[in-house]
Tab-separated table of C-alpha atoms in Angstrom:
chain	number	residue	atom	x	y	z
A	1	MET	CA	-1.894	-2.117	-36.927
A	2	SER	CA	-2.880	0.872	-34.233
A	3	GLY	CA	-2.140	-0.322	-30.800
A	4	ASN	CA	-5.974	-0.215	-29.894
A	5	ASN	CA	-6.883	-3.275	-32.541
A	6	ILE	CA	-3.483	-5.193	-31.661
A	7	GLU	CA	-4.589	-5.315	-28.233
A	8	LYS	CA	-8.355	-6.153	-29.348
A	9	ASN	CA	-7.231	-9.223	-32.355
A	10	PRO	CA	-5.767	-12.121	-30.237
A	11	ALA	CA	-3.529	-13.071	-33.316
A	12	GLU	CA	-2.117	-9.306	-33.931
A	13	LEU	CA	-0.997	-9.310	-29.913
A	14	LEU	CA	0.934	-12.256	-30.276
A	15	LYS	CA	2.982	-11.308	-33.318
A	16	GLU	CA	3.914	-8.365	-31.295
A	17	ILE	CA	4.679	-9.948	-28.054
A	18	GLU	CA	8.655	-9.020	-28.216
A	19	LYS	CA	7.752	-5.246	-28.890
A	20	LEU	CA	5.831	-5.401	-25.800
A	21	HIS	CA	6.426	-5.266	-22.275
A	22	PRO	CA	4.345	-7.955	-19.581
A	23	SER	CA	2.434	-5.233	-18.182
A	24	ASP	CA	1.500	-4.171	-21.448
A	25	LEU	CA	0.648	-7.594	-22.781
A	26	ALA	CA	-1.463	-7.899	-18.946
A	27	HIS	CA	-3.173	-4.717	-19.952
A	28	SER	CA	-4.399	-5.837	-23.806
A	29	LEU	CA	-5.684	-9.344	-21.999
A	30	LYS	CA	-7.608	-7.181	-19.510
A	31	LYS	CA	-9.415	-6.099	-22.262
A	32	ILE	CA	-9.464	-9.400	-24.184
A	33	SER	CA	-10.708	-10.810	-21.108
A	34	LYS	CA	-14.004	-10.444	-22.071
A	35	LYS	CA	-13.861	-13.396	-24.505
A	36	PRO	CA	-12.721	-15.945	-22.338
A	37	ASP	CA	-11.812	-18.480	-25.792
A	38	ASP	CA	-9.645	-14.949	-26.986
A	39	PHE	CA	-7.995	-14.519	-23.493
A	40	ILE	CA	-6.908	-18.005	-23.070
A	41	PHE	CA	-5.831	-18.292	-26.568
A	42	VAL	CA	-3.180	-15.430	-25.636
A	43	LEU	CA	-2.102	-16.750	-22.636
A	44	LYS	CA	-1.770	-20.733	-23.434
A	45	ASN	CA	0.749	-19.184	-26.637
A	46	LEU	CA	2.751	-16.838	-24.573
A	47	PRO	CA	6.582	-17.789	-24.448
A	48	GLU	CA	6.826	-19.405	-20.870
A	49	ASP	CA	9.869	-16.404	-19.596
A	50	ILE	CA	7.713	-14.514	-19.937
A	51	LEU	CA	4.083	-15.999	-18.969
A	52	GLY	CA	4.549	-15.832	-15.304
A	53	ASP	CA	5.226	-11.679	-15.326
A	54	VAL	CA	1.760	-11.523	-17.328
A	55	ILE	CA	-0.054	-13.130	-15.105
A	56	LEU	CA	1.149	-11.148	-11.735
A	57	GLU	CA	-0.720	-8.294	-13.588
A	58	LEU	CA	-3.398	-9.234	-14.231
A	59	PRO	CA	-6.385	-8.781	-11.753
A	60	GLU	CA	-6.990	-11.567	-9.206
A	61	LYS	CA	-9.877	-12.980	-10.674
A	62	LEU	CA	-8.247	-13.281	-14.049
A	63	ARG	CA	-5.131	-14.865	-12.277
A	64	GLU	CA	-7.957	-17.302	-11.223
A	65	PHE	CA	-9.401	-18.032	-14.324
A	66	ALA	CA	-5.651	-18.632	-15.531
A	67	TYR	CA	-5.054	-20.708	-13.214
A	68	ASN	CA	-7.858	-22.685	-14.109
A	69	GLU	CA	-7.324	-22.903	-17.122
A	70	LEU	CA	-3.892	-23.283	-18.283
A	71	SER	CA	-2.112	-27.037	-17.905
A	72	ILE	CA	-0.096	-27.827	-14.745
A	73	GLU	CA	3.103	-27.797	-17.433
A	74	LYS	CA	2.614	-24.760	-18.561
A	75	LEU	CA	2.123	-23.357	-15.599
A	76	THR	CA	5.207	-25.650	-13.882
A	77	ASP	CA	7.078	-24.336	-16.790
A	78	ALA	CA	5.657	-20.237	-16.258
A	79	VAL	CA	6.663	-20.733	-12.267
A	80	ASP	CA	10.163	-21.852	-13.294
A	81	GLU	CA	11.278	-18.797	-15.129
A	82	LEU	CA	10.210	-16.699	-12.088
A	83	GLU	CA	12.195	-15.041	-9.119
A	84	SER	CA	11.585	-17.032	-5.591
A	85	ASP	CA	9.312	-14.035	-4.398
A	86	ASP	CA	7.143	-14.562	-7.439
A	87	GLN	CA	7.473	-18.065	-7.504
A	88	THR	CA	6.309	-17.842	-3.783
A	89	ASP	CA	3.677	-15.539	-4.549
A	90	ILE	CA	2.034	-17.032	-7.918
A	91	LEU	CA	2.040	-21.138	-6.226
A	92	GLN	CA	0.397	-19.772	-3.092
A	93	GLU	CA	-2.291	-18.092	-5.287
A	94	ILE	CA	-2.498	-21.726	-7.362
A	95	GLU	CA	-3.139	-23.520	-3.922
A	96	GLU	CA	-6.227	-21.716	-2.706
A	97	VAL	CA	-7.901	-21.809	-6.342
A	98	ASN	CA	-6.301	-25.933	-6.735
A	99	GLU	CA	-4.164	-27.284	-3.831
A	100	ASP	CA	-3.494	-30.132	-6.120
A	101	LYS	CA	-2.897	-28.591	-9.056
A	102	ALA	CA	-0.336	-26.303	-6.917
A	103	LYS	CA	1.477	-29.734	-6.117
A	104	GLU	CA	1.730	-30.785	-8.927
A	105	ILE	CA	3.573	-26.971	-10.109
A	106	PHE	CA	5.636	-27.763	-6.887
A	107	ASP	CA	7.243	-31.112	-7.896
A	108	GLY	CA	7.953	-30.545	-11.115
A	109	LEU	CA	10.143	-27.879	-10.233
A	110	GLU	CA	13.727	-27.878	-9.388
A	111	GLU	CA	15.117	-28.871	-5.837
A	112	ASN	CA	16.396	-25.844	-5.425
A	113	ASP	CA	13.462	-23.902	-6.526
A	114	GLN	CA	11.351	-25.714	-3.710
A	115	GLU	CA	13.424	-25.484	-0.850
A	116	GLU	CA	13.762	-21.564	-1.348
A	117	ILE	CA	10.015	-21.171	-1.690
A	118	ASN	CA	9.291	-23.308	1.339
A	119	TRP	CA	11.837	-21.106	2.926
A	120	LEU	CA	9.669	-18.166	1.929
A	121	LYS	CA	6.506	-19.591	2.798
A	122	ARG	CA	7.438	-19.964	6.464
A	123	TYR	CA	6.899	-15.976	6.246
A	124	GLU	CA	3.901	-14.681	7.557
A	125	GLU	CA	2.369	-12.078	4.982
A	126	ARG	CA	3.536	-8.535	7.292
A	127	GLU	CA	6.951	-10.062	7.409
A	128	ALA	CA	9.969	-8.541	5.503
A	129	GLY	CA	10.763	-12.363	4.828
A	130	ALA	CA	7.461	-12.943	2.391
A	131	TYR	CA	8.700	-10.312	0.363
A	132	MET	CA	12.264	-10.786	-0.442
A	133	GLN	CA	14.026	-12.478	-3.044
A	134	THR	CA	16.567	-14.850	-2.571
A	135	GLU	CA	18.937	-13.972	-5.909
A	136	LEU	CA	21.361	-11.716	-4.983
A	137	PHE	CA	24.865	-11.133	-6.149
A	138	SER	CA	27.163	-11.448	-3.284
A	139	ALA	CA	30.762	-12.067	-2.669
A	140	ASN	CA	33.377	-13.276	0.005
A	141	VAL	CA	35.447	-11.107	1.809
A	142	ASN	CA	38.677	-13.087	0.833
A	143	GLU	CA	37.571	-12.926	-3.129
A	144	THR	CA	39.049	-10.963	-5.626
A	145	ILE	CA	36.725	-8.448	-7.406
A	146	SER	CA	37.960	-9.891	-10.903
A	147	HIS	CA	36.625	-13.531	-9.164
A	148	SER	CA	33.365	-12.077	-8.581
A	149	ILE	CA	32.318	-9.846	-11.431
A	150	GLU	CA	32.997	-13.089	-13.412
A	151	GLU	CA	30.703	-14.955	-11.952
A	152	LEU	CA	28.268	-12.021	-12.264
A	153	ARG	CA	29.007	-12.362	-15.946
A	154	ILE	CA	28.002	-15.898	-15.948
A	155	ALA	CA	25.045	-15.749	-13.670
A	156	LYS	CA	23.874	-13.162	-16.092
A	157	GLU	CA	24.355	-15.140	-19.320
A	158	GLU	CA	22.631	-18.348	-18.261
A	159	LYS	CA	19.684	-15.516	-16.700
A	160	GLU	CA	19.905	-16.595	-13.034
A	161	LEU	CA	19.865	-12.799	-11.841
A	162	GLU	CA	17.877	-9.863	-12.906
A	163	ASN	CA	17.917	-5.933	-11.885
A	164	ILE	CA	21.497	-6.072	-9.989
A	165	HIS	CA	22.327	-2.771	-8.538
A	166	GLN	CA	25.576	-3.736	-5.820
A	167	VAL	CA	27.476	-6.298	-4.617
A	168	TYR	CA	27.124	-7.980	-0.961
A	169	ILE	CA	30.160	-9.035	0.841
A	170	VAL	CA	29.597	-11.685	3.239
A	171	ASP	CA	32.579	-13.475	5.609
A	172	ASP	CA	32.629	-17.476	5.763
A	173	ASP	CA	29.399	-17.578	7.683
A	174	LYS	CA	27.648	-15.757	5.147
A	175	LYS	CA	27.016	-13.141	7.402
A	176	LEU	CA	26.556	-9.307	5.708
A	177	ILE	CA	30.139	-6.902	5.688
A	178	ALA	CA	29.250	-4.410	3.172
A	179	SER	CA	27.544	-3.261	0.044
A	180	ILE	CA	28.953	-2.189	-2.955
A	181	LEU	CA	27.039	-0.642	-6.107
A	182	LEU	CA	28.584	-1.781	-9.172
A	183	GLU	CA	29.330	1.837	-10.356
A	184	ASP	CA	31.684	2.277	-7.831
A	185	LEU	CA	33.330	-1.511	-8.348
A	186	ILE	CA	34.220	-1.126	-11.844
A	187	ILE	CA	36.448	1.727	-10.761
A	188	PHE	CA	38.386	-0.329	-8.054
A	189	ASP	CA	41.395	-2.618	-8.816
A	190	TYR	CA	40.061	-5.946	-9.772
A	191	LYS	CA	42.580	-7.955	-8.410
A	192	LYS	CA	42.306	-7.078	-4.981
A	193	THR	CA	40.548	-8.864	-2.262
A	194	TYR	CA	37.127	-7.201	-1.071
A	195	LYS	CA	38.766	-7.252	2.366
A	196	GLN	CA	41.676	-5.252	1.087
A	197	LEU	CA	39.022	-2.788	-0.622
A	198	ILE	CA	36.704	-2.207	3.149
A	199	ASP	CA	40.321	-2.232	4.671
A	200	GLU	CA	41.215	1.295	2.046
A	201	TYR	CA	38.485	2.973	3.043
A	202	GLU	CA	36.194	4.627	5.857
A	203	PRO	CA	34.588	2.245	7.975
A	204	ASN	CA	31.438	3.698	6.799
A	205	ARG	CA	31.621	3.417	3.372
A	206	PHE	CA	30.191	0.426	2.216
A	207	ARG	CA	27.773	0.111	5.183
A	208	PRO	CA	25.086	-1.758	3.842
A	209	TYR	CA	21.080	-0.792	4.274
A	210	LYS	CA	19.979	-3.922	5.334
A	211	VAL	CA	16.470	-4.963	7.187
A	212	ASN	CA	15.762	-7.914	9.361
A	213	ASP	CA	13.588	-11.026	8.096
A	214	ASP	CA	11.013	-10.874	10.645
A	215	GLU	CA	10.456	-6.881	10.464
A	216	TYR	CA	7.500	-5.640	9.950
A	217	ILE	CA	7.046	-4.579	6.172
A	218	LYS	CA	5.415	-2.041	6.600
A	219	ASP	CA	8.541	-0.463	8.183
A	220	VAL	CA	10.495	-1.601	5.394
A	221	THR	CA	8.679	0.594	3.173
A	222	LYS	CA	9.324	3.638	4.931
A	223	GLN	CA	12.769	2.976	5.200
A	224	PHE	CA	12.839	3.190	1.658
A	225	GLU	CA	10.886	6.232	0.730
A	226	LYS	CA	13.656	7.554	3.663
A	227	TYR	CA	16.713	6.777	2.422
A	228	ASP	CA	15.504	6.880	-1.639
A	229	LEU	CA	16.458	3.192	-1.827
A	230	SER	CA	16.045	0.910	-4.925
A	231	VAL	CA	16.929	-2.049	-3.118
A	232	VAL	CA	18.102	-3.488	0.414
A	233	ALA	CA	19.510	-6.385	2.334
A	234	VAL	CA	17.518	-9.107	4.550
A	235	VAL	CA	18.920	-10.927	7.053
A	236	ASP	CA	18.550	-12.865	10.273
A	237	TYR	CA	18.652	-12.325	13.920
A	238	ARG	CA	22.898	-13.271	13.274
A	239	ASN	CA	23.148	-10.891	10.565
A	240	VAL	CA	23.305	-14.037	7.959
A	241	LEU	CA	22.965	-12.549	4.521
A	242	MET	CA	19.247	-14.060	3.546
A	243	GLY	CA	17.940	-12.212	0.264
A	244	ARG	CA	16.690	-8.952	-0.806
A	245	ILE	CA	13.449	-6.438	-1.506
A	246	THR	CA	13.668	-4.615	-4.523
A	247	SER	CA	11.668	-1.420	-4.604
A	248	ASP	CA	9.179	-3.120	-7.292
A	249	ASP	CA	7.685	-4.966	-4.140
A	250	VAL	CA	8.081	-2.459	-2.098
A	251	LEU	CA	5.623	-0.082	-4.084
A	252	ASP	CA	3.380	-2.959	-4.244
A	253	VAL	CA	2.858	-2.872	-0.559
A	254	ILE	CA	2.554	0.956	-0.751
A	255	GLU	CA	-0.097	1.192	-3.170
A	256	ASP	CA	-1.514	-1.926	-1.131
A	257	SER	CA	-1.649	-0.141	1.931
A	258	ALA	CA	-3.100	3.667	0.495
A	259	THR	CA	-5.758	1.098	-1.073
A	260	GLU	CA	-6.897	-0.223	2.123
A	261	GLN	CA	-7.084	3.049	3.955
A	262	MET	CA	-8.776	4.710	1.312
A	263	TYR	CA	-11.591	1.687	1.454
A	264	GLN	CA	-11.621	1.397	5.110
A	265	LEU	CA	-12.066	5.793	5.716
A	266	ALA	CA	-15.383	4.947	3.164
A	267	GLY	CA	-16.232	1.817	5.524
A	268	VAL	CA	-15.625	-0.611	2.168
A	269	ASP	CA	-13.887	-3.820	2.613
A	270	ASP	CA	-10.743	-4.136	0.469
A	271	ASP	CA	-12.037	-7.574	-1.016
A	272	PHE	CA	-15.610	-6.265	-2.140
A	273	GLU	CA	-14.178	-6.350	-6.129
A	274	HIS	CA	-13.657	-10.554	-5.054
A	275	ASP	CA	-16.863	-11.103	-3.294
A	276	SER	CA	-20.062	-11.867	-4.581
A	277	LEU	CA	-23.094	-9.265	-4.219
A	278	VAL	CA	-24.874	-10.845	-0.998
A	279	THR	CA	-21.995	-10.638	0.717
A	280	THR	CA	-20.659	-7.357	-0.633
A	281	ALA	CA	-23.822	-5.789	0.554
A	282	LYS	CA	-23.903	-7.054	3.961
A	283	LYS	CA	-20.273	-5.957	4.539
A	284	ARG	CA	-21.722	-2.456	3.511
A	285	ALA	CA	-24.896	-2.525	5.308
A	286	MET	CA	-23.190	-3.145	8.714
A	287	TRP	CA	-21.399	0.705	7.971
A	288	LEU	CA	-24.984	2.267	7.012
A	289	PHE	CA	-26.425	0.677	10.183
A	290	LEU	CA	-24.170	2.070	12.265
A	291	ASN	CA	-24.405	5.745	10.686
A	292	LEU	CA	-27.734	4.911	10.644
A	293	GLY	CA	-27.861	4.781	14.469
A	294	THR	CA	-25.657	8.343	14.748
A	295	ALA	CA	-27.800	10.132	12.700
A	296	ILE	CA	-31.216	9.047	15.075
A	297	LEU	CA	-28.647	10.401	17.784
A	298	ALA	CA	-28.330	14.043	15.719
A	299	SER	CA	-32.299	13.802	15.005
A	300	ILE	CA	-32.530	13.251	18.853
A	301	VAL	CA	-30.531	16.248	19.637
A	302	ILE	CA	-32.751	18.307	17.202
A	303	GLY	CA	-35.721	16.882	18.879
A	304	PHE	CA	-34.713	18.947	22.415
A	305	PHE	CA	-35.256	21.978	20.215
A	306	ASP	CA	-38.259	21.872	17.895
A	307	GLN	CA	-40.557	24.514	19.553
A	308	THR	CA	-36.842	26.421	18.891
A	309	ILE	CA	-37.331	25.669	15.179
A	310	GLN	CA	-40.897	26.262	14.998
A	311	ALA	CA	-40.358	30.026	15.923
A	312	TYR	CA	-37.603	29.978	13.840
A	313	VAL	CA	-38.172	27.975	10.022
A	314	ALA	CA	-35.124	29.651	9.361
A	315	LEU	CA	-33.163	27.936	11.681
A	316	ALA	CA	-34.540	24.137	10.016
A	317	ILE	CA	-33.196	26.198	6.400
A	318	LEU	CA	-29.737	27.109	7.841
A	319	MET	CA	-29.108	23.856	9.906
A	320	PRO	CA	-27.562	21.391	7.365
A	321	ILE	CA	-24.870	24.263	6.246
A	322	VAL	CA	-23.964	23.848	9.711
A	323	ALA	CA	-23.620	20.344	9.919
A	324	SER	CA	-22.108	20.004	6.518
A	325	MET	CA	-19.083	22.392	6.818
A	326	GLY	CA	-18.401	20.848	10.398
A	327	GLY	CA	-18.706	17.160	8.259
A	328	ASN	CA	-16.218	18.813	5.513
A	329	ALA	CA	-13.574	20.089	7.780
A	330	GLY	CA	-13.560	17.351	9.963
A	331	THR	CA	-12.453	14.835	7.084
A	332	GLN	CA	-10.409	16.785	5.560
A	333	THR	CA	-8.415	16.544	8.913
A	334	LEU	CA	-8.368	12.968	9.497
A	335	ALA	CA	-7.109	12.245	6.192
A	336	VAL	CA	-3.882	14.619	6.636
A	337	MET	CA	-3.534	12.133	10.144
A	338	VAL	CA	-4.357	9.104	9.104
A	339	ARG	CA	-2.105	9.453	6.110
A	340	GLN	CA	0.868	11.044	8.273
A	341	MET	CA	-0.088	8.061	11.101
A	342	ALA	CA	0.606	5.684	8.291
A	343	LEU	CA	3.652	7.236	6.839
A	344	GLY	CA	5.007	7.159	10.574
A	345	GLU	CA	5.247	11.080	10.713
A	346	ILE	CA	2.698	11.430	13.742
A	347	ASP	CA	2.382	9.477	16.629
A	348	ILE	CA	1.411	9.412	20.139
A	349	GLU	CA	3.870	11.298	21.278
A	350	ASN	CA	4.904	14.076	18.947
A	351	SER	CA	1.340	14.243	18.487
A	352	LYS	CA	0.982	17.891	20.675
A	353	ASP	CA	1.913	20.039	17.887
A	354	ALA	CA	0.149	18.012	14.824
A	355	ILE	CA	-3.239	18.676	17.061
A	356	LYS	CA	-2.909	22.616	17.679
A	357	LYS	CA	-1.976	23.184	13.918
A	358	GLU	CA	-5.092	21.240	13.371
A	359	VAL	CA	-7.387	23.166	15.265
A	360	PHE	CA	-5.922	26.533	14.539
A	361	ILE	CA	-6.463	25.881	10.968
A	362	SER	CA	-10.091	25.012	12.284
A	363	LEU	CA	-10.707	27.954	13.936
A	364	PHE	CA	-9.038	29.934	11.212
A	365	ASN	CA	-11.477	28.808	8.611
A	366	GLY	CA	-14.343	28.907	11.272
A	367	VAL	CA	-13.730	32.666	11.848
A	368	LEU	CA	-13.755	32.940	8.004
A	369	PHE	CA	-17.120	31.176	7.362
A	370	ALA	CA	-18.519	32.739	10.300
A	371	PHE	CA	-17.977	35.974	8.815
A	372	LEU	CA	-19.558	34.491	5.649
A	373	ILE	CA	-22.207	32.974	6.450
A	374	GLY	CA	-23.473	35.383	9.003
A	375	ILE	CA	-23.463	38.179	6.733
A	376	ILE	CA	-25.311	35.657	3.665
A	377	ALA	CA	-27.774	34.477	6.877
A	378	TYR	CA	-28.490	38.727	7.505
A	379	PHE	CA	-29.632	39.758	4.584
A	380	TRP	CA	-31.198	36.320	3.476
A	381	PHE	CA	-33.529	36.274	6.264
A	382	ASN	CA	-33.041	40.143	7.389
A	383	ILE	CA	-32.908	38.863	11.356
A	384	PRO	CA	-29.645	39.919	12.412
A	385	LEU	CA	-29.029	37.808	15.265
A	386	LEU	CA	-29.841	35.410	13.346
A	387	GLY	CA	-25.770	35.797	11.386
A	388	ALA	CA	-24.406	35.980	14.763
A	389	VAL	CA	-26.128	32.468	16.113
A	390	ILE	CA	-24.644	30.391	13.070
A	391	GLY	CA	-21.527	32.399	12.714
A	392	LEU	CA	-20.535	31.278	16.346
A	393	SER	CA	-21.848	28.250	15.511
A	394	MET	CA	-20.039	27.691	12.888
A	395	ILE	CA	-16.400	28.726	14.355
A	396	ILE	CA	-17.996	26.101	17.222
A	397	ASN	CA	-18.330	23.172	14.847
A	398	LEU	CA	-15.150	23.792	13.023
A	399	PHE	CA	-13.048	23.875	15.894
A	400	SER	CA	-14.620	20.366	17.196
A	401	ALA	CA	-13.855	19.130	13.427
A	402	GLY	CA	-10.243	19.915	13.730
A	403	PHE	CA	-9.642	18.793	17.190
A	404	PHE	CA	-11.577	15.408	17.049
A	405	GLY	CA	-10.718	15.017	13.576
A	406	ALA	CA	-6.915	14.982	14.775
A	407	SER	CA	-7.863	13.185	18.070
A	408	ILE	CA	-9.373	10.168	17.598
A	409	PRO	CA	-7.374	8.222	15.102
A	410	LEU	CA	-4.956	8.847	17.683
A	411	LEU	CA	-6.730	7.708	20.546
A	412	LEU	CA	-7.923	4.459	18.327
A	413	LYS	CA	-3.926	4.096	17.398
A	414	LYS	CA	-3.420	4.475	21.369
A	415	TYR	CA	-6.347	0.900	21.971
A	416	ASN	CA	-4.425	-1.105	18.768
A	417	ILE	CA	-7.634	-0.413	16.547
A	418	ASP	CA	-6.896	0.566	13.438
A	419	PRO	CA	-7.647	4.477	12.767
A	420	ALA	CA	-8.554	4.328	9.605
A	421	VAL	CA	-11.660	1.502	10.337
A	422	GLY	CA	-13.678	4.081	12.601
A	423	SER	CA	-12.718	7.503	12.260
A	424	THR	CA	-14.769	8.550	9.988
A	425	VAL	CA	-18.163	7.406	12.268
A	426	LEU	CA	-17.205	8.784	15.365
A	427	LEU	CA	-15.842	11.905	13.661
A	428	THR	CA	-19.407	12.204	11.781
A	429	THR	CA	-21.643	11.955	15.479
A	430	VAL	CA	-19.622	14.248	16.778
A	431	THR	CA	-19.315	16.752	14.440
A	432	ASP	CA	-23.083	16.633	13.684
A	433	ILE	CA	-24.109	16.877	17.364
A	434	VAL	CA	-21.658	19.170	18.330
A	435	GLY	CA	-23.024	21.537	15.073
A	436	PHE	CA	-26.659	20.754	15.799
A	437	PHE	CA	-26.540	21.695	19.248
A	438	SER	CA	-24.663	24.689	19.313
A	439	PHE	CA	-26.983	26.278	16.648
A	440	LEU	CA	-30.228	25.646	18.075
A	441	MET	CA	-28.850	26.379	21.712
A	442	LEU	CA	-26.974	29.538	20.680
A	443	ALA	CA	-30.598	30.085	18.936
A	444	LYS	CA	-32.637	29.726	22.043
A	445	LEU	CA	-30.625	31.644	24.257
A	446	ILE	CA	-30.078	34.268	22.011
A	447	LEU	CA	-32.890	34.640	19.340
A	448	LEU	CA	-36.430	33.462	22.425
């Protein structure tokens, strides 16, 4: 049976469970979800050791549906199989759907799991601690390598640990001292203690990558990108080892951040998929209302030159070209600046070079397209000076697009306003007004 038929046939899908990754199962369930009975049938028959992972891969609406339809016993068993960070995430989501159900599931977990979940729930969503898992491979500095490897073997057999990359070395107070990759660990003398091993090498040989539990998660993602990390240790203010953050969680944060920026630049709320039609329409209407105001301002500018436009009808035909080119050039600059600011590559202190670069690019394109549109306008309307007017206006507007497209996000950031939220509307206002005003003013001065 083909993969496509398996995706559409619940019974066949369940037969192929062992061959499919949880994300593949979630992909199939999204297709089956149009038939709620089939969707729940598959979920109820999934083994508990993969059910939680599958649910976490589903879209939010389907997760909520699953939480409502699955029994407390089934969800408790599924949560019990997850790592601490995923346990916390899924329980917090169930709380939002059914608080009583979440409490019963929590009460059904082992005491150790309950303590870890309560600990992780203390952190705010933006803090690194909210994304860490407490399961990790650690060893005391006075412990022998052979003893710790035996403990790792037992933990793996009992499926208590997954995705282990290194062993974290701690002292008697659980303070983090070093981190040793497993691929390096296997070449050392197993009879030695970790202290003996560390003392044999230079101080930075086993320096651990670590972040504080109250550090902003966006700053943590920058470290993952900068140092190409797969995992990072999480410590508290005393340097006590708390847990670890793995690359899969960081990738989710990066994806969510990029999606949020994209929506905000478009003036769309990132929760629009889950809001009602009326709520979504109201949120978008607010942005459209603001845009209407800026459009009226641009129209007022045009109204100042009504006699000029009457004298040269060609101006009305060419005006949209100037505004459109400025708007597109500004959007290009804006997208680059907001993205680089989000990645930490540009801030207010080192912004001058970035602004100069964007202004130069805009001026270069302004001169290039001024020459092209100038020739087109000349042959189109057979008015030599009209080509000069639109060409000069093109240079002015693309210059302003580059300058303000680079400056507006930085200015908003300075006043603690998210650059992705308000930049687009402000930039559109500038390019429209500057474009229309420069074009019509130059026409009035040169042509009349």
